Amino acid sequence: MALNRDFVGRTYASSAPYEVSRVKIREFAAAIGDGNPIYRDKEAARAAGHPDVVAPPTFPIVFSLQGGSEALVDPELGLNIAMVVHGEQRFEYIRPIYAGDELVTSSTITDIRSAGRNELMTIRSEVTTVSGEAVCTTYNTIVERGGAA
């Protein structure tokens, strides 16, 4: 079954700010196997010109779909979560993410299309601080395997 194309253009906001902590950054860096000390040590980050520990570039995947998750579970969309895999992602940064940031996302479904027997849905998320400072934009494509006939 094809995903509901009426969802293209819908925007969803995160319900609460995501509080970035040094622990979360360190855990994420360890999970991706990146030993860069600016992801773990405040003094190393400061020596590199940052105010605090820096998050690795792919860190927003942890929270960027938070706002869009409401759409993903909406039965009207028609998404079979059991058949979903992560397709691709990219990030456009205005500034790095630091420990201590409180971030909110606004996620918009920008495209739904069929590719063979798969359905692809692209979600753009604008990430800002709670005070409205732009941080980055994320682009995520999720794939529902075997969705289209």
mmCIF file with all atom_site columns, C-alpha atoms in Angstrom:
data_model
loop_
_atom_site.group_PDB
_atom_site.id
_atom_site.type_symbol
_atom_site.label_atom_id
_atom_site.label_alt_id
_atom_site.label_comp_id
_atom_site.label_asym_id
_atom_site.label_entity_id
_atom_site.label_seq_id
_atom_site.pdbx_PDB_ins_code
_atom_site.Cartn_x
_atom_site.Cartn_y
_atom_site.Cartn_z
_atom_site.occupancy
_atom_site.B_iso_or_equiv
_atom_site.pdbx_formal_charge
_atom_site.auth_seq_id
_atom_site.auth_comp_id
_atom_site.auth_asym_id
_atom_site.auth_atom_id
_atom_site.pdbx_PDB_model_num
ATOM 1   C CA . MET A 1 1   ? 0.000  0.000  0.000  1.00 0.00 ? 1   MET A CA 1
ATOM 2   C CA . ALA A 1 2   ? 1.325  3.462  -0.904 1.00 0.00 ? 2   ALA A CA 1
ATOM 3   C CA . LEU A 1 3   ? 1.923  6.058  1.777  1.00 0.00 ? 3   LEU A CA 1
ATOM 4   C CA . ASN A 1 4   ? -0.594 8.881  1.989  1.00 0.00 ? 4   ASN A CA 1
ATOM 5   C CA . ARG A 1 5   ? 0.786  11.688 -0.221 1.00 0.00 ? 5   ARG A CA 1
ATOM 6   C CA . ASP A 1 6   ? -1.483 14.171 1.601  1.00 0.00 ? 6   ASP A CA 1
ATOM 7   C CA . PHE A 1 7   ? 1.138  14.189 4.370  1.00 0.00 ? 7   PHE A CA 1
ATOM 8   C CA . VAL A 1 8   ? 3.657  16.008 2.138  1.00 0.00 ? 8   VAL A CA 1
ATOM 9   C CA . GLY A 1 9   ? 4.013  19.539 3.499  1.00 0.00 ? 9   GLY A CA 1
ATOM 10  C CA . ARG A 1 10  ? 2.832  18.716 7.006  1.00 0.00 ? 10  ARG A CA 1
ATOM 11  C CA . THR A 1 11  ? 5.026  20.106 9.790  1.00 0.00 ? 11  THR A CA 1
ATOM 12  C CA . TYR A 1 12  ? 5.442  18.725 13.303 1.00 0.00 ? 12  TYR A CA 1
ATOM 13  C CA . ALA A 1 13  ? 7.235  20.371 16.232 1.00 0.00 ? 13  ALA A CA 1
ATOM 14  C CA . SER A 1 14  ? 9.070  18.615 19.040 1.00 0.00 ? 14  SER A CA 1
ATOM 15  C CA . SER A 1 15  ? 6.993  18.568 22.196 1.00 0.00 ? 15  SER A CA 1
ATOM 16  C CA . ALA A 1 16  ? 9.897  19.383 24.522 1.00 0.00 ? 16  ALA A CA 1
ATOM 17  C CA . PRO A 1 17  ? 13.457 20.664 24.133 1.00 0.00 ? 17  PRO A CA 1
ATOM 18  C CA . TYR A 1 18  ? 16.250 18.114 23.796 1.00 0.00 ? 18  TYR A CA 1
ATOM 19  C CA . GLU A 1 19  ? 18.907 18.852 26.421 1.00 0.00 ? 19  GLU A CA 1
ATOM 20  C CA . VAL A 1 20  ? 22.359 18.058 25.036 1.00 0.00 ? 20  VAL A CA 1
ATOM 21  C CA . SER A 1 21  ? 24.661 16.664 27.723 1.00 0.00 ? 21  SER A CA 1
ATOM 22  C CA . ARG A 1 22  ? 28.349 15.783 27.745 1.00 0.00 ? 22  ARG A CA 1
ATOM 23  C CA . VAL A 1 23  ? 27.371 12.221 28.655 1.00 0.00 ? 23  VAL A CA 1
ATOM 24  C CA . LYS A 1 24  ? 25.086 11.864 25.601 1.00 0.00 ? 24  LYS A CA 1
ATOM 25  C CA . ILE A 1 25  ? 27.767 13.326 23.317 1.00 0.00 ? 25  ILE A CA 1
ATOM 26  C CA . ARG A 1 26  ? 30.421 10.986 24.764 1.00 0.00 ? 26  ARG A CA 1
ATOM 27  C CA . GLU A 1 27  ? 28.100 7.960  24.415 1.00 0.00 ? 27  GLU A CA 1
ATOM 28  C CA . PHE A 1 28  ? 27.260 8.863  20.815 1.00 0.00 ? 28  PHE A CA 1
ATOM 29  C CA . ALA A 1 29  ? 30.936 9.364  19.906 1.00 0.00 ? 29  ALA A CA 1
ATOM 30  C CA . ALA A 1 30  ? 31.734 5.967  21.430 1.00 0.00 ? 30  ALA A CA 1
ATOM 31  C CA . ALA A 1 31  ? 28.841 4.331  19.551 1.00 0.00 ? 31  ALA A CA 1
ATOM 32  C CA . ILE A 1 32  ? 30.126 5.610  16.199 1.00 0.00 ? 32  ILE A CA 1
ATOM 33  C CA . GLY A 1 33  ? 33.743 4.796  17.095 1.00 0.00 ? 33  GLY A CA 1
ATOM 34  C CA . ASP A 1 34  ? 35.053 8.370  16.972 1.00 0.00 ? 34  ASP A CA 1
ATOM 35  C CA . GLY A 1 35  ? 37.781 9.016  19.527 1.00 0.00 ? 35  GLY A CA 1
ATOM 36  C CA . ASN A 1 36  ? 38.181 12.748 18.853 1.00 0.00 ? 36  ASN A CA 1
ATOM 37  C CA . PRO A 1 37  ? 38.882 14.338 22.267 1.00 0.00 ? 37  PRO A CA 1
ATOM 38  C CA . ILE A 1 38  ? 36.675 17.393 21.560 1.00 0.00 ? 38  ILE A CA 1
ATOM 39  C CA . TYR A 1 39  ? 33.711 15.003 21.850 1.00 0.00 ? 39  TYR A CA 1
ATOM 40  C CA . ARG A 1 40  ? 34.796 13.860 25.310 1.00 0.00 ? 40  ARG A CA 1
ATOM 41  C CA . ASP A 1 41  ? 36.935 16.456 27.057 1.00 0.00 ? 41  ASP A CA 1
ATOM 42  C CA . LYS A 1 42  ? 35.842 20.024 27.823 1.00 0.00 ? 42  LYS A CA 1
ATOM 43  C CA . GLU A 1 43  ? 39.438 21.291 27.967 1.00 0.00 ? 43  GLU A CA 1
ATOM 44  C CA . ALA A 1 44  ? 40.286 19.722 24.600 1.00 0.00 ? 44  ALA A CA 1
ATOM 45  C CA . ALA A 1 45  ? 37.174 21.341 23.127 1.00 0.00 ? 45  ALA A CA 1
ATOM 46  C CA . ARG A 1 46  ? 38.127 24.726 24.605 1.00 0.00 ? 46  ARG A CA 1
ATOM 47  C CA . ALA A 1 47  ? 41.673 24.388 23.283 1.00 0.00 ? 47  ALA A CA 1
ATOM 48  C CA . ALA A 1 48  ? 40.131 23.882 19.831 1.00 0.00 ? 48  ALA A CA 1
ATOM 49  C CA . GLY A 1 49  ? 38.122 27.113 20.205 1.00 0.00 ? 49  GLY A CA 1
ATOM 50  C CA . HIS A 1 50  ? 34.778 25.734 21.387 1.00 0.00 ? 50  HIS A CA 1
ATOM 51  C CA . PRO A 1 51  ? 32.883 26.781 24.539 1.00 0.00 ? 51  PRO A CA 1
ATOM 52  C CA . ASP A 1 52  ? 32.238 23.163 25.621 1.00 0.00 ? 52  ASP A CA 1
ATOM 53  C CA . VAL A 1 53  ? 32.256 19.585 24.376 1.00 0.00 ? 53  VAL A CA 1
ATOM 54  C CA . VAL A 1 54  ? 31.173 19.410 20.713 1.00 0.00 ? 54  VAL A CA 1
ATOM 55  C CA . ALA A 1 55  ? 28.722 16.869 19.313 1.00 0.00 ? 55  ALA A CA 1
ATOM 56  C CA . PRO A 1 56  ? 29.838 14.786 16.312 1.00 0.00 ? 56  PRO A CA 1
ATOM 57  C CA . PRO A 1 57  ? 28.304 15.972 13.007 1.00 0.00 ? 57  PRO A CA 1
ATOM 58  C CA . THR A 1 58  ? 25.762 13.127 12.837 1.00 0.00 ? 58  THR A CA 1
ATOM 59  C CA . PHE A 1 59  ? 24.543 13.634 16.442 1.00 0.00 ? 59  PHE A CA 1
ATOM 60  C CA . PRO A 1 60  ? 21.220 15.294 15.441 1.00 0.00 ? 60  PRO A CA 1
ATOM 61  C CA . ILE A 1 61  ? 19.917 11.908 14.294 1.00 0.00 ? 61  ILE A CA 1
ATOM 62  C CA . VAL A 1 62  ? 19.393 11.219 18.009 1.00 0.00 ? 62  VAL A CA 1
ATOM 63  C CA . PHE A 1 63  ? 16.609 13.800 18.294 1.00 0.00 ? 63  PHE A CA 1
ATOM 64  C CA . SER A 1 64  ? 15.851 15.358 14.894 1.00 0.00 ? 64  SER A CA 1
ATOM 65  C CA . LEU A 1 65  ? 12.931 13.077 14.072 1.00 0.00 ? 65  LEU A CA 1
ATOM 66  C CA . GLN A 1 66  ? 11.393 13.730 17.484 1.00 0.00 ? 66  GLN A CA 1
ATOM 67  C CA . GLY A 1 67  ? 8.851  16.160 16.052 1.00 0.00 ? 67  GLY A CA 1
ATOM 68  C CA . GLY A 1 68  ? 8.106  14.029 13.004 1.00 0.00 ? 68  GLY A CA 1
ATOM 69  C CA . SER A 1 69  ? 7.572  10.867 15.027 1.00 0.00 ? 69  SER A CA 1
ATOM 70  C CA . GLU A 1 70  ? 3.936  11.910 15.498 1.00 0.00 ? 70  GLU A CA 1
ATOM 71  C CA . ALA A 1 71  ? 3.429  11.604 11.742 1.00 0.00 ? 71  ALA A CA 1
ATOM 72  C CA . LEU A 1 72  ? 5.262  8.280  11.513 1.00 0.00 ? 72  LEU A CA 1
ATOM 73  C CA . VAL A 1 73  ? 2.791  6.583  13.846 1.00 0.00 ? 73  VAL A CA 1
ATOM 74  C CA . ASP A 1 74  ? -0.330 8.265  12.418 1.00 0.00 ? 74  ASP A CA 1
ATOM 75  C CA . PRO A 1 75  ? -2.474 5.465  10.951 1.00 0.00 ? 75  PRO A CA 1
ATOM 76  C CA . GLU A 1 76  ? -3.634 7.851  8.186  1.00 0.00 ? 76  GLU A CA 1
ATOM 77  C CA . LEU A 1 77  ? -0.049 7.936  6.813  1.00 0.00 ? 77  LEU A CA 1
ATOM 78  C CA . GLY A 1 78  ? -0.135 4.173  6.280  1.00 0.00 ? 78  GLY A CA 1
ATOM 79  C CA . LEU A 1 79  ? 3.477  3.513  7.299  1.00 0.00 ? 79  LEU A CA 1
ATOM 80  C CA . ASN A 1 80  ? 4.327  -0.026 8.411  1.00 0.00 ? 80  ASN A CA 1
ATOM 81  C CA . ILE A 1 81  ? 7.019  0.713  11.026 1.00 0.00 ? 81  ILE A CA 1
ATOM 82  C CA . ALA A 1 82  ? 8.073  -2.961 11.057 1.00 0.00 ? 82  ALA A CA 1
ATOM 83  C CA . MET A 1 83  ? 9.188  -2.581 7.427  1.00 0.00 ? 83  MET A CA 1
ATOM 84  C CA . VAL A 1 84  ? 11.089 0.717  7.845  1.00 0.00 ? 84  VAL A CA 1
ATOM 85  C CA . VAL A 1 85  ? 14.831 1.082  7.365  1.00 0.00 ? 85  VAL A CA 1
ATOM 86  C CA . HIS A 1 86  ? 16.957 4.209  7.415  1.00 0.00 ? 86  HIS A CA 1
ATOM 87  C CA . GLY A 1 87  ? 17.667 5.338  3.850  1.00 0.00 ? 87  GLY A CA 1
ATOM 88  C CA . GLU A 1 88  ? 19.976 8.326  3.991  1.00 0.00 ? 88  GLU A CA 1
ATOM 89  C CA . GLN A 1 89  ? 20.698 11.453 5.959  1.00 0.00 ? 89  GLN A CA 1
ATOM 90  C CA . ARG A 1 90  ? 22.563 14.710 5.618  1.00 0.00 ? 90  ARG A CA 1
ATOM 91  C CA . PHE A 1 91  ? 23.138 17.737 7.780  1.00 0.00 ? 91  PHE A CA 1
ATOM 92  C CA . GLU A 1 92  ? 23.630 21.434 7.006  1.00 0.00 ? 92  GLU A CA 1
ATOM 93  C CA . TYR A 1 93  ? 25.178 23.292 9.926  1.00 0.00 ? 93  TYR A CA 1
ATOM 94  C CA . ILE A 1 94  ? 24.958 26.935 10.917 1.00 0.00 ? 94  ILE A CA 1
ATOM 95  C CA . ARG A 1 95  ? 26.997 26.229 14.057 1.00 0.00 ? 95  ARG A CA 1
ATOM 96  C CA . PRO A 1 96  ? 28.131 23.155 16.016 1.00 0.00 ? 96  PRO A CA 1
ATOM 97  C CA . ILE A 1 97  ? 26.018 21.548 18.712 1.00 0.00 ? 97  ILE A CA 1
ATOM 98  C CA . TYR A 1 98  ? 27.499 21.920 22.196 1.00 0.00 ? 98  TYR A CA 1
ATOM 99  C CA . ALA A 1 99  ? 26.921 20.320 25.565 1.00 0.00 ? 99  ALA A CA 1
ATOM 100 C CA . GLY A 1 100 ? 24.391 22.484 27.377 1.00 0.00 ? 100 GLY A CA 1
ATOM 101 C CA . ASP A 1 101 ? 22.360 23.333 24.277 1.00 0.00 ? 101 ASP A CA 1
ATOM 102 C CA . GLU A 1 102 ? 18.592 22.993 24.582 1.00 0.00 ? 102 GLU A CA 1
ATOM 103 C CA . LEU A 1 103 ? 17.297 22.247 21.108 1.00 0.00 ? 103 LEU A CA 1
ATOM 104 C CA . VAL A 1 104 ? 13.900 22.053 19.463 1.00 0.00 ? 104 VAL A CA 1
ATOM 105 C CA . THR A 1 105 ? 12.993 20.688 16.055 1.00 0.00 ? 105 THR A CA 1
ATOM 106 C CA . SER A 1 106 ? 10.362 21.464 13.495 1.00 0.00 ? 106 SER A CA 1
ATOM 107 C CA . SER A 1 107 ? 10.051 18.570 11.049 1.00 0.00 ? 107 SER A CA 1
ATOM 108 C CA . THR A 1 108 ? 8.346  18.751 7.667  1.00 0.00 ? 108 THR A CA 1
ATOM 109 C CA . ILE A 1 109 ? 7.568  15.846 5.365  1.00 0.00 ? 109 ILE A CA 1
ATOM 110 C CA . THR A 1 110 ? 8.971  17.165 2.092  1.00 0.00 ? 110 THR A CA 1
ATOM 111 C CA . ASP A 1 111 ? 8.540  14.172 -0.209 1.00 0.00 ? 111 ASP A CA 1
ATOM 112 C CA . ILE A 1 112 ? 6.890  10.774 -0.460 1.00 0.00 ? 112 ILE A CA 1
ATOM 113 C CA . ARG A 1 113 ? 7.597  8.683  -3.526 1.00 0.00 ? 113 ARG A CA 1
ATOM 114 C CA . SER A 1 114 ? 7.661  5.116  -4.756 1.00 0.00 ? 114 SER A CA 1
ATOM 115 C CA . ALA A 1 115 ? 10.868 3.410  -5.864 1.00 0.00 ? 115 ALA A CA 1
ATOM 116 C CA . GLY A 1 116 ? 10.091 -0.049 -7.140 1.00 0.00 ? 116 GLY A CA 1
ATOM 117 C CA . ARG A 1 117 ? 8.286  -1.876 -4.344 1.00 0.00 ? 117 ARG A CA 1
ATOM 118 C CA . ASN A 1 118 ? 9.533  0.597  -1.730 1.00 0.00 ? 118 ASN A CA 1
ATOM 119 C CA . GLU A 1 119 ? 8.085  3.833  -0.389 1.00 0.00 ? 119 GLU A CA 1
ATOM 120 C CA . LEU A 1 120 ? 10.555 6.632  0.396  1.00 0.00 ? 120 LEU A CA 1
ATOM 121 C CA . MET A 1 121 ? 9.683  9.510  2.699  1.00 0.00 ? 121 MET A CA 1
ATOM 122 C CA . THR A 1 122 ? 11.961 12.515 3.166  1.00 0.00 ? 122 THR A CA 1
ATOM 123 C CA . ILE A 1 123 ? 11.748 14.647 6.290  1.00 0.00 ? 123 ILE A CA 1
ATOM 124 C CA . ARG A 1 124 ? 13.485 18.015 6.733  1.00 0.00 ? 124 ARG A CA 1
ATOM 125 C CA . SER A 1 125 ? 14.024 19.118 10.323 1.00 0.00 ? 125 SER A CA 1
ATOM 126 C CA . GLU A 1 126 ? 15.002 22.629 11.349 1.00 0.00 ? 126 GLU A CA 1
ATOM 127 C CA . VAL A 1 127 ? 16.980 22.515 14.603 1.00 0.00 ? 127 VAL A CA 1
ATOM 128 C CA . THR A 1 128 ? 17.121 25.659 16.755 1.00 0.00 ? 128 THR A CA 1
ATOM 129 C CA . THR A 1 129 ? 17.907 26.563 20.322 1.00 0.00 ? 129 THR A CA 1
ATOM 130 C CA . VAL A 1 130 ? 14.954 27.268 22.614 1.00 0.00 ? 130 VAL A CA 1
ATOM 131 C CA . SER A 1 131 ? 15.709 30.978 22.093 1.00 0.00 ? 131 SER A CA 1
ATOM 132 C CA . GLY A 1 132 ? 15.340 30.564 18.305 1.00 0.00 ? 132 GLY A CA 1
ATOM 133 C CA . GLU A 1 133 ? 18.999 30.520 17.204 1.00 0.00 ? 133 GLU A CA 1
ATOM 134 C CA . ALA A 1 134 ? 19.359 28.363 14.067 1.00 0.00 ? 134 ALA A CA 1
ATOM 135 C CA . VAL A 1 135 ? 21.737 25.431 14.569 1.00 0.00 ? 135 VAL A CA 1
ATOM 136 C CA . CYS A 1 136 ? 21.291 23.039 11.649 1.00 0.00 ? 136 CYS A CA 1
ATOM 137 C CA . THR A 1 137 ? 18.934 21.492 9.142  1.00 0.00 ? 137 THR A CA 1
ATOM 138 C CA . THR A 1 138 ? 18.704 17.722 8.837  1.00 0.00 ? 138 THR A CA 1
ATOM 139 C CA . TYR A 1 139 ? 17.402 15.705 5.908  1.00 0.00 ? 139 TYR A CA 1
ATOM 140 C CA . ASN A 1 140 ? 16.356 12.110 6.562  1.00 0.00 ? 140 ASN A CA 1
ATOM 141 C CA . THR A 1 141 ? 14.959 9.609  4.134  1.00 0.00 ? 141 THR A CA 1
ATOM 142 C CA . ILE A 1 142 ? 13.244 6.548  5.519  1.00 0.00 ? 142 ILE A CA 1
ATOM 143 C CA . VAL A 1 143 ? 12.333 3.556  3.415  1.00 0.00 ? 143 VAL A CA 1
ATOM 144 C CA . GLU A 1 144 ? 9.330  1.310  3.867  1.00 0.00 ? 144 GLU A CA 1
ATOM 145 C CA . ARG A 1 145 ? 10.402 -1.926 2.201  1.00 0.00 ? 145 ARG A CA 1
ATOM 146 C CA . GLY A 1 146 ? 7.844  -3.613 -0.030 1.00 0.00 ? 146 GLY A CA 1
ATOM 147 C CA . GLY A 1 147 ? 5.238  -0.897 0.471  1.00 0.00 ? 147 GLY A CA 1
ATOM 148 C CA . ALA A 1 148 ? 4.239  -0.176 -3.113 1.00 0.00 ? 148 ALA A CA 1
ATOM 149 C CA . ALA A 1 149 ? 2.871  -2.714 -5.539 1.00 0.00 ? 149 ALA A CA 1
#
